[in-house]
Amino acid sequence: MAATQDVKGKGEGGDQNFDYMFKLLIIGNSSVGKTSFLFRYADDAFTSAFVSTVGIDFKVKTVYKNDKRIKLQIWDTAGQERYRTITTAYYRGAMGFILMYDITNEESFGAVQDWSTQIKTYSWDNAQVVLAGNKCDMEEERVVSVDSGRLLAEQLGFEFFETSAKDNINVKQTFERLVDLICDKMSESLDSDPAVTTGAPTAKLTDTAPPLQQPGCNC
Amino acid sequence: MGQTISKPISNPFQNSNFFASFKRGSTIPPSFDLNTSPRPSIFSTLRRPTIAKPNDFIPLFNDCISAASCRTQEYLLFKDPEDKFHASPEVVNLNMTDAFNCTAMTPEQRILLGADWVWAVLEKPTKNPRIQIAVQVLHLPERENADENGIPPDFCSESVQIAQMESSDRNMYERMVDFCTSIGKDCYALFLFMGKKNDKGNIYGVLSLTNTINDGSIPFGKWTVSIYRFSSLRDHSKLFTTQVIHPLTPKLVHWWQRQLCKLPLLIRSGNHSYTPTHRWKGQQGWYFAQ
């Protein structure tokens, strides 16, 4: 995994200089820790107070990878069923998903298959997914084993991490891995379809994904 | 995400400072009360003495209105000119944090969803929203076409710009209506009409939209509209109701704003003798079309 490097000391406001823009979504049942996960990654902050997300929100974070500047548009979705119409509308064009469950909540783990189906239904085939078992700091309350999580990820064809937004475990690694997967997929698509690099129309990567600033991906 | 602004750590009605602010005093009734004897505030008339049954959410809803009003009072720097706005003992005993919350939207959410904040009546024990009211605040325009997104021009961060691009196909009213529509019948849209931005204590009307999806009487996606014009804490005028609109255009909303501005003339022609100074300052109430 090629490490990405956070861009420090540069404000997000009005910054249009980037090589790639990736749209990522964090999905999963309510209260599994999606918002906390994003806050930890984007702001390096954590609060234990639970505030249910209304609808959808997002943050922007820029990272460097192989001298390329990648802007991550990270969308935080509400997990409650009542917001499903809103949240699924944002699946379109997403290049990567972090599908999250709570290792202390069996129901949230049982819903992973349904969330996976949602991705297949509302997103595109090339979207990359990382399964994240959050709250791994709460070992005493664990009801979903690491092996169960890993096995399910293998069955679904996803990468897998156990994470903790609270203790900052594997948060950055999860995003880095997702960025790697997206870059790999882009390179793979470019290799198999040289038309992309020449700017010719293609039904693959550039079909539904956000337009890239540069035609090729060398990240 | 968003910021919860009405999830106090403790019961707000148990706060001594809170009570002090509502302490009944020996005030002289304002000039617009000259022809009427003192009456209970609208909040005490809303109160029901009966014990709430599990399925009887009306008392709870009334209490939520009281709590919401308290929060709005803080937001608007409400002065309670009649000094009659005070919590009843029954309200004091409620644990509102389990039953009600209000989430302030982030700047990005304000653009994406069209709402400034969202009130929710919560379901026990999950605390999932059972009834929601999405609120959008409208000020009298300082100038035509000003501040369409409600975001100051100097606050156009990159994320705000991205949110604007994502939502560029609809205006801010349509975004909130779409937001409420997508949730369903138990989500209401409430537009608060306020005065100029430097006069935050002045609500002069509300426009509530009741989602009529699945009602059968109105086509899908259309709304029943009720507009209230507030003239005092205990006197309000319901202007229009059960009018169906679609779509909700800026032109239509601005038309309503203009009509509300003209309304004082209509009231003055009735039995009221309010002076404009007293009529519109710091007077508020909450009503929802159901």
Coordinates of C-alpha atoms in Angstrom, one line a residue:
Chain A
M1 CA 0.0 0.0 0.0
A2 CA 1.5 3.3 -1.0
A3 CA 1.2 5.7 1.8
T4 CA -0.7 8.9 1.3
Q5 CA 0.5 12.1 3.0
D6 CA -1.9 14.5 4.6
V7 CA -1.7 18.1 3.4
K8 CA -1.1 20.1 6.4
G9 CA -1.3 23.8 6.9
K10 CA -3.3 24.6 3.9
G11 CA -6.9 25.7 4.1
E12 CA -9.6 24.0 2.0
G13 CA -11.3 27.2 1.2
G14 CA -11.0 28.2 -2.5
D15 CA -8.3 25.7 -3.2
Q16 CA -8.8 24.4 -6.7
N17 CA -5.3 23.0 -7.2
F18 CA -5.6 19.2 -7.2
D19 CA -4.8 16.4 -9.6
Y20 CA -7.7 14.1 -8.7
M21 CA -11.0 14.4 -7.0
F22 CA -12.4 11.3 -5.3
K23 CA -15.9 11.1 -4.1
L24 CA -16.2 8.7 -1.1
L25 CA -19.2 7.7 1.0
I26 CA -19.4 6.3 4.5
I27 CA -22.5 4.2 4.9
G28 CA -23.8 1.8 7.5
N29 CA -26.4 1.5 10.2
S30 CA -27.3 4.3 12.5
S31 CA -24.9 4.9 15.4
V32 CA -22.1 2.7 14.2
G33 CA -19.8 5.7 14.3
K34 CA -19.7 7.1 10.7
T35 CA -19.6 10.7 11.7
S36 CA -17.0 10.2 14.4
F37 CA -14.9 8.3 11.9
L38 CA -15.0 11.2 9.5
F39 CA -14.3 13.8 12.2
R40 CA -11.3 11.8 13.4
Y41 CA -9.9 11.6 9.9
A42 CA -10.7 15.1 8.7
D43 CA -10.3 17.1 12.0
D44 CA -8.5 14.6 14.3
A45 CA -11.3 15.1 16.8
F46 CA -13.6 12.9 18.7
T47 CA -16.6 13.4 21.0
S48 CA -18.6 10.6 22.6
A49 CA -21.8 12.6 22.4
F50 CA -24.1 11.0 19.9
V51 CA -25.7 13.4 17.4
S52 CA -27.7 11.6 14.8
T53 CA -26.8 12.9 11.3
V54 CA -29.7 14.6 9.5
G55 CA -29.7 13.5 5.9
I56 CA -26.3 13.9 4.6
D57 CA -23.2 16.0 5.1
F58 CA -19.6 16.0 3.8
K59 CA -16.1 17.2 4.4
V60 CA -13.2 17.8 2.1
K61 CA -9.7 16.6 2.8
T62 CA -6.6 16.7 0.5
V63 CA -3.9 14.1 0.6
Y64 CA -0.7 13.6 -1.4
K65 CA 0.0 10.3 -3.1
N66 CA 3.1 9.8 -5.3
D67 CA 3.4 13.5 -5.7
K68 CA -0.2 13.8 -6.9
R69 CA -2.6 15.9 -5.0
I70 CA -5.9 14.0 -4.4
K71 CA -8.9 15.8 -3.0
L72 CA -11.2 13.6 -1.1
Q73 CA -14.9 14.6 -1.0
I74 CA -16.1 12.5 1.9
W75 CA -19.8 12.2 2.3
D76 CA -21.2 11.2 5.7
T77 CA -24.6 9.6 5.4
A78 CA -27.4 9.2 7.9
G79 CA -27.9 5.6 8.8
Q80 CA -31.6 5.8 9.6
E81 CA -34.0 4.3 7.1
R82 CA -36.1 7.5 6.9
Y83 CA -33.2 9.2 5.1
R84 CA -32.6 6.4 2.6
T85 CA -34.1 8.3 -0.3
I86 CA -31.7 11.2 0.2
T87 CA -28.6 9.2 0.9
T88 CA -28.9 6.8 -2.0
A89 CA -29.2 9.8 -4.3
Y90 CA -25.6 10.6 -3.5
Y91 CA -24.3 7.1 -4.3
R92 CA -24.1 8.0 -7.9
G93 CA -20.6 9.0 -9.0
A94 CA -19.1 7.7 -5.8
M95 CA -15.7 6.1 -6.4
G96 CA -15.4 4.4 -3.0
F97 CA -17.4 3.4 0.0
I98 CA -16.5 2.7 3.6
L99 CA -19.2 0.3 4.7
M100 CA -19.2 0.4 8.5
Y101 CA -20.6 -1.7 11.2
D102 CA -20.3 -1.7 15.0
I103 CA -18.5 -4.7 16.5
T104 CA -20.7 -4.3 19.6
N105 CA -23.9 -4.4 17.6
E106 CA -24.9 -7.6 15.9
E107 CA -27.7 -6.0 14.0
S108 CA -25.4 -3.5 12.3
F109 CA -23.2 -6.4 11.2
G110 CA -26.2 -8.3 9.9
A111 CA -27.1 -5.3 7.8
V112 CA -23.8 -5.3 6.0
Q113 CA -25.2 -7.5 3.2
D114 CA -28.1 -5.1 2.7
W115 CA -25.8 -2.1 2.5
S116 CA -23.7 -4.0 0.0
T117 CA -26.8 -4.5 -2.1
Q118 CA -27.6 -0.8 -1.9
I119 CA -24.1 -0.1 -3.3
K120 CA -24.7 -2.4 -6.2
T121 CA -28.1 -1.0 -6.8
Y122 CA -27.3 2.7 -6.7
S123 CA -23.6 3.0 -7.5
W124 CA -21.5 1.8 -10.4
D125 CA -19.6 -1.4 -10.9
N126 CA -16.2 0.0 -10.4
A127 CA -16.9 1.5 -7.0
Q128 CA -14.4 0.2 -4.4
V129 CA -15.5 -0.8 -0.9
V130 CA -13.8 -1.2 2.4
L131 CA -15.6 -2.9 5.2
A132 CA -14.9 -1.3 8.6
G133 CA -15.8 -2.9 12.0
N134 CA -15.8 0.2 14.1
K135 CA -15.5 0.6 17.9
C136 CA -12.8 -2.0 18.3
D137 CA -11.7 -0.2 21.4
M138 CA -14.8 -1.7 23.1
E139 CA -13.4 -5.2 23.4
E140 CA -15.4 -6.1 26.4
E141 CA -18.6 -5.4 24.6
R142 CA -17.6 -7.1 21.4
V143 CA -20.3 -9.4 19.8
V144 CA -18.8 -9.7 16.3
S145 CA -15.5 -11.5 16.1
V146 CA -12.6 -10.3 13.9
D147 CA -12.8 -13.5 11.9
S148 CA -16.5 -13.0 11.2
G149 CA -15.8 -9.6 9.9
R150 CA -12.9 -10.7 7.8
L151 CA -14.9 -13.7 6.4
L152 CA -17.8 -11.6 5.4
A153 CA -15.5 -9.1 3.7
E154 CA -13.9 -11.9 1.7
Q155 CA -17.3 -13.2 0.7
L156 CA -18.3 -9.8 -0.5
G157 CA -15.0 -9.0 -2.1
F158 CA -14.2 -6.1 0.1
E159 CA -11.1 -5.1 2.0
F160 CA -11.4 -5.2 5.8
F161 CA -10.3 -3.2 8.8
E162 CA -11.3 -3.1 12.4
T163 CA -11.2 0.5 13.5
S164 CA -11.7 2.9 16.4
A165 CA -12.6 6.5 15.8
K166 CA -12.2 7.0 19.6
D167 CA -8.7 5.6 19.9
N168 CA -7.7 6.5 16.3
I169 CA -7.1 3.0 15.3
N170 CA -6.9 2.2 11.5
V171 CA -8.8 5.4 10.6
K172 CA -6.2 6.9 8.3
Q173 CA -5.3 3.4 7.1
T174 CA -8.8 2.7 6.0
F175 CA -9.0 5.9 3.9
E176 CA -5.5 5.3 2.5
R177 CA -6.4 1.8 1.5
L178 CA -9.6 3.0 -0.2
V179 CA -7.6 5.6 -2.1
D180 CA -5.1 2.9 -3.2
L181 CA -7.9 0.7 -4.4
I182 CA -9.5 3.5 -6.4
C183 CA -6.1 4.4 -8.0
D184 CA -5.5 0.7 -8.8
K185 CA -8.9 0.4 -10.4
M186 CA -8.3 3.6 -12.4
S187 CA -4.9 2.4 -13.7
E188 CA -6.4 -1.0 -14.5
S189 CA -9.2 0.6 -16.5
L190 CA -6.7 2.8 -18.3
D191 CA -4.6 -0.2 -19.2
S192 CA -7.5 -2.1 -20.6
D193 CA -9.0 0.9 -22.4
P194 CA -6.3 3.2 -23.9
A195 CA -9.1 5.3 -25.3
V196 CA -9.4 6.9 -21.9
T197 CA -5.9 8.4 -22.1
T198 CA -6.6 9.9 -25.5
G199 CA -9.7 11.5 -24.2
A200 CA -12.0 9.4 -26.4
P201 CA -15.5 8.6 -25.0
T202 CA -15.5 5.6 -22.8
A203 CA -18.2 3.7 -21.0
K204 CA -16.0 2.8 -18.2
L205 CA -14.3 5.0 -15.6
T206 CA -15.3 8.3 -16.9
D207 CA -18.9 7.4 -17.5
T208 CA -20.4 8.2 -14.1
A209 CA -17.5 9.2 -12.0
P210 CA -16.7 12.8 -11.5
P211 CA -14.5 14.2 -14.2
L212 CA -10.8 14.1 -13.5
Q213 CA -8.5 17.0 -14.0
Q214 CA -6.0 14.9 -15.9
P215 CA -6.8 12.1 -18.3
G216 CA -4.5 9.5 -16.8
C217 CA -3.9 8.3 -13.3
N218 CA -0.3 7.7 -12.2
C219 CA -1.0 7.6 -8.5
Chain B
M1 CA -23.6 15.8 11.4
G2 CA -24.7 19.2 12.3
Q3 CA -24.7 20.7 15.8
T4 CA -27.3 19.8 18.3
I5 CA -28.3 23.0 20.0
S6 CA -31.2 21.8 22.1
K7 CA -29.9 18.7 23.8
P8 CA -29.2 20.2 27.2
I9 CA -27.2 18.1 29.6
S10 CA -29.9 18.6 32.2
N11 CA -33.5 19.5 32.1
P12 CA -33.7 23.2 31.0
F13 CA -36.7 23.8 33.1
Q14 CA -34.8 22.8 36.2
N15 CA -32.3 25.6 35.6
S16 CA -32.7 28.4 38.1
N17 CA -31.5 30.9 35.6
F18 CA -34.0 29.7 33.2
F19 CA -36.8 30.2 35.6
A20 CA -35.6 33.6 36.6
S21 CA -35.9 34.7 33.0
F22 CA -39.6 33.8 33.0
K23 CA -40.4 35.1 36.5
R24 CA -43.8 36.7 36.6
G25 CA -43.5 40.3 37.5
S26 CA -45.9 43.2 38.1
T27 CA -45.8 44.6 34.7
I28 CA -48.1 47.1 33.1
P29 CA -49.9 45.5 30.2
P30 CA -48.6 46.9 26.9
S31 CA -50.8 49.4 25.1
F32 CA -52.3 46.9 22.7
D33 CA -54.0 45.1 25.7
L34 CA -56.2 48.1 26.5
N35 CA -59.4 46.6 25.2
T36 CA -58.9 43.1 26.6
S37 CA -58.7 41.6 30.0
P38 CA -55.6 39.6 30.9
R39 CA -55.8 36.1 29.5
P40 CA -53.6 33.1 29.9
S41 CA -50.8 32.8 27.5
I42 CA -51.1 30.6 24.5
F43 CA -48.8 28.1 26.1
S44 CA -51.0 27.6 29.1
T45 CA -54.0 27.0 26.9
L46 CA -52.1 24.4 25.0
R47 CA -51.4 22.5 28.2
R48 CA -53.6 19.5 28.9
P49 CA -54.0 18.3 32.5
T50 CA -54.6 14.7 31.6
I51 CA -51.9 12.1 32.1
A52 CA -50.3 11.2 28.8
K53 CA -51.1 7.8 27.5
P54 CA -48.5 5.9 25.5
N55 CA -50.2 6.7 22.2
D56 CA -51.4 10.2 23.1
F57 CA -48.7 12.4 21.8
I58 CA -50.6 15.7 21.8
P59 CA -49.5 16.7 25.3
L60 CA -46.0 15.7 24.4
F61 CA -46.2 17.7 21.2
N62 CA -47.5 20.7 23.1
D63 CA -44.6 20.4 25.5
C64 CA -42.3 20.2 22.6
I65 CA -43.7 23.4 21.2
S66 CA -43.0 25.0 24.6
A67 CA -39.5 23.7 24.6
A68 CA -38.9 24.8 21.0
S69 CA -40.2 28.2 21.8
C70 CA -37.7 28.4 24.7
R71 CA -34.9 27.6 22.4
T72 CA -36.2 30.1 19.9
Q73 CA -36.4 32.7 22.6
E74 CA -32.7 32.2 23.1
Y75 CA -32.0 32.4 19.4
L76 CA -34.1 35.5 19.0
L77 CA -33.1 37.3 22.2
F78 CA -36.8 37.3 23.1
K79 CA -37.7 39.8 25.7
D80 CA -41.2 38.7 26.7
P81 CA -42.7 42.2 26.7
E82 CA -45.9 40.9 28.4
D83 CA -43.9 38.9 31.0
K84 CA -46.4 36.1 30.7
F85 CA -44.2 33.5 29.1
H86 CA -43.4 31.0 31.9
A87 CA -43.1 27.3 32.2
S88 CA -45.9 25.4 34.1
P89 CA -45.0 22.9 36.8
E90 CA -46.1 20.1 34.6
V91 CA -43.6 21.1 32.0
V92 CA -40.9 21.4 34.6
N93 CA -41.1 17.7 35.3
L94 CA -40.7 16.6 31.7
N95 CA -37.4 15.2 30.6
M96 CA -37.3 16.9 27.3
T97 CA -33.9 15.6 26.3
D98 CA -35.4 12.1 25.8
A99 CA -38.3 13.4 23.8
F100 CA -37.1 16.3 21.7
N101 CA -34.0 17.7 20.0
C102 CA -33.0 20.3 17.6
T103 CA -30.1 19.9 15.2
A104 CA -28.5 23.0 13.6
M105 CA -27.4 22.3 10.1
T106 CA -23.8 22.8 9.0
P107 CA -23.3 25.4 6.3
E108 CA -23.0 22.6 3.8
Q109 CA -26.2 20.9 5.0
R110 CA -28.1 24.2 4.8
I111 CA -27.3 24.3 1.1
L112 CA -27.9 20.6 0.4
L113 CA -31.1 20.2 2.4
G114 CA -32.4 23.8 2.4
A115 CA -33.0 23.7 6.2
D116 CA -31.4 25.9 8.9
W117 CA -32.3 23.5 11.6
V118 CA -34.4 20.4 12.2
W119 CA -36.6 19.8 15.2
A120 CA -37.4 16.2 16.0
V121 CA -39.9 14.5 18.4
L122 CA -38.0 11.4 19.4
E123 CA -39.2 7.9 19.8
K124 CA -38.4 6.0 22.9
P125 CA -36.1 4.2 23.5
T126 CA -34.3 4.4 20.2
K127 CA -34.4 8.2 20.1
N128 CA -35.0 8.0 16.4
P129 CA -37.1 10.9 15.1
R130 CA -40.8 10.2 15.0
I131 CA -41.9 13.6 13.9
Q132 CA -39.6 16.2 12.3
I133 CA -39.9 19.8 11.4
A134 CA -37.4 21.2 9.1
V135 CA -37.1 25.0 9.5
Q136 CA -35.8 27.5 7.0
V137 CA -35.5 31.1 8.2
L138 CA -36.3 33.8 5.7
H139 CA -35.5 37.5 6.2
L140 CA -36.9 40.3 4.4
P141 CA -34.7 40.8 1.4
E142 CA -32.3 43.8 1.8
R143 CA -32.3 43.9 -2.0
E144 CA -33.7 41.8 -4.8
N145 CA -32.0 38.4 -5.4
A146 CA -29.8 38.9 -2.4
D147 CA -28.3 36.0 -0.5
E148 CA -30.3 33.3 -2.2
N149 CA -28.6 30.5 -0.4
G150 CA -28.6 32.0 3.0
I151 CA -24.8 31.8 3.1
P152 CA -22.9 35.1 3.4
P153 CA -20.7 35.7 0.3
D154 CA -17.6 35.9 2.4
F155 CA -18.2 32.4 3.7
C156 CA -17.9 30.5 0.5
S157 CA -15.4 27.9 1.5
E158 CA -14.6 25.1 -0.9
S159 CA -17.0 22.7 0.7
V160 CA -19.8 25.3 0.5
Q161 CA -19.0 25.8 -3.2
I162 CA -19.2 22.0 -3.7
A163 CA -22.5 21.9 -1.9
Q164 CA -23.8 24.7 -4.2
M165 CA -22.7 22.8 -7.3
E166 CA -24.5 19.7 -6.0
S167 CA -27.7 21.6 -5.5
S168 CA -27.6 24.0 -8.4
D169 CA -30.6 22.5 -10.1
R170 CA -33.1 23.6 -7.4
N171 CA -33.7 26.7 -5.3
M172 CA -33.4 26.7 -1.6
Y173 CA -37.1 26.4 -1.0
E174 CA -37.4 23.4 -3.4
R175 CA -34.5 21.8 -1.7
M176 CA -36.2 21.9 1.7
V177 CA -39.5 20.7 0.3
D178 CA -37.7 17.9 -1.5
F179 CA -35.9 17.0 1.7
C180 CA -39.2 16.8 3.7
T181 CA -40.9 15.0 0.8
S182 CA -38.2 12.4 0.8
I183 CA -38.7 11.6 4.4
G184 CA -42.4 11.3 4.3
K185 CA -45.6 12.5 5.9
D186 CA -44.1 12.9 9.4
C187 CA -41.7 15.6 8.3
Y188 CA -43.1 19.1 8.1
A189 CA -41.6 22.1 6.5
L190 CA -41.7 25.4 8.3
F191 CA -40.6 28.7 6.9
L192 CA -40.1 31.4 9.5
F193 CA -40.5 34.9 8.1
M194 CA -38.4 37.4 10.0
G195 CA -37.7 41.0 9.6
K196 CA -34.4 42.5 8.6
K197 CA -31.3 40.6 9.6
N198 CA -30.4 43.2 12.2
D199 CA -33.8 42.7 13.8
K200 CA -33.6 39.1 14.9
G201 CA -36.4 39.4 17.5
N202 CA -39.1 39.8 14.9
I203 CA -41.0 36.9 13.6
Y204 CA -43.9 38.2 11.5
G205 CA -45.2 35.0 10.1
V206 CA -44.7 31.4 9.4
L207 CA -45.5 29.2 6.4
S208 CA -45.9 25.6 7.2
L209 CA -46.1 22.8 4.6
T210 CA -47.8 19.6 5.5
N211 CA -46.7 16.7 3.3
T212 CA -49.8 15.2 1.8
I213 CA -48.2 12.2 0.2
N214 CA -50.4 9.2 0.4
D215 CA -53.3 11.3 1.6
G216 CA -55.1 10.4 -1.6
S217 CA -56.8 13.8 -2.0
I218 CA -53.8 15.6 -3.4
P219 CA -51.4 14.4 -6.1
F220 CA -48.1 13.0 -5.1
G221 CA -45.5 15.4 -3.9
K222 CA -47.8 18.3 -3.3
W223 CA -48.3 20.1 -0.1
T224 CA -51.0 21.7 2.0
V225 CA -49.9 25.2 2.9
S226 CA -50.8 27.2 5.9
I227 CA -49.6 30.7 6.6
Y228 CA -49.9 32.4 9.9
R229 CA -49.4 36.0 10.6
F230 CA -48.4 36.7 14.2
S231 CA -49.7 39.8 15.8
S232 CA -49.2 39.0 19.4
L233 CA -48.4 36.1 21.7
R234 CA -52.1 35.2 22.0
D235 CA -53.5 36.6 18.8
H236 CA -52.6 35.2 15.5
S237 CA -54.2 35.3 12.1
K238 CA -54.3 32.2 9.9
L239 CA -54.1 33.7 6.5
F240 CA -54.3 30.8 4.1
T241 CA -54.7 27.1 4.4
T242 CA -55.1 24.0 2.3
Q243 CA -53.7 25.7 -0.7
V244 CA -51.8 23.4 -2.8
I245 CA -48.6 24.6 -4.4
H246 CA -46.2 23.1 -6.8
P247 CA -43.5 23.9 -7.3
L248 CA -42.4 26.2 -4.6
T249 CA -40.7 28.9 -6.5
P250 CA -38.7 31.9 -5.1
K251 CA -41.3 34.1 -6.8
L252 CA -44.1 32.5 -4.9
V253 CA -42.3 32.7 -1.5
H254 CA -41.4 36.3 -2.1
W255 CA -45.0 36.9 -2.9
W256 CA -46.1 35.5 0.4
Q257 CA -43.5 37.6 2.1
R258 CA -44.9 40.7 0.5
Q259 CA -48.4 39.7 1.5
L260 CA -47.3 39.2 5.1
C261 CA -45.8 42.7 5.1
K262 CA -49.0 44.2 3.9
L263 CA -51.1 42.4 6.5
P264 CA -50.9 45.0 9.3
L265 CA -53.3 47.1 7.2
L266 CA -55.8 44.3 7.1
I267 CA -55.6 43.8 10.9
R268 CA -55.9 47.4 11.5
S269 CA -59.2 47.5 9.7
G270 CA -60.7 45.0 12.2
N271 CA -61.2 45.5 15.9
H272 CA -57.6 45.8 16.8
S273 CA -55.9 49.0 17.6
Y274 CA -52.3 48.0 17.9
T275 CA -49.6 50.4 17.2
P276 CA -47.0 49.1 14.7
T277 CA -44.2 49.5 17.3
H278 CA -45.8 47.1 19.7
R279 CA -47.4 44.8 17.2
W280 CA -44.3 43.3 15.6
K281 CA -41.6 43.5 18.2
G282 CA -40.7 40.3 20.1
Q283 CA -44.1 38.6 19.8
Q284 CA -44.2 35.0 18.8
G285 CA -46.1 31.8 19.0
W286 CA -46.0 28.5 17.3
Y287 CA -48.7 26.8 15.4
F288 CA -48.5 23.9 13.1
A289 CA -50.9 22.9 10.5
Q290 CA -51.8 19.3 10.9

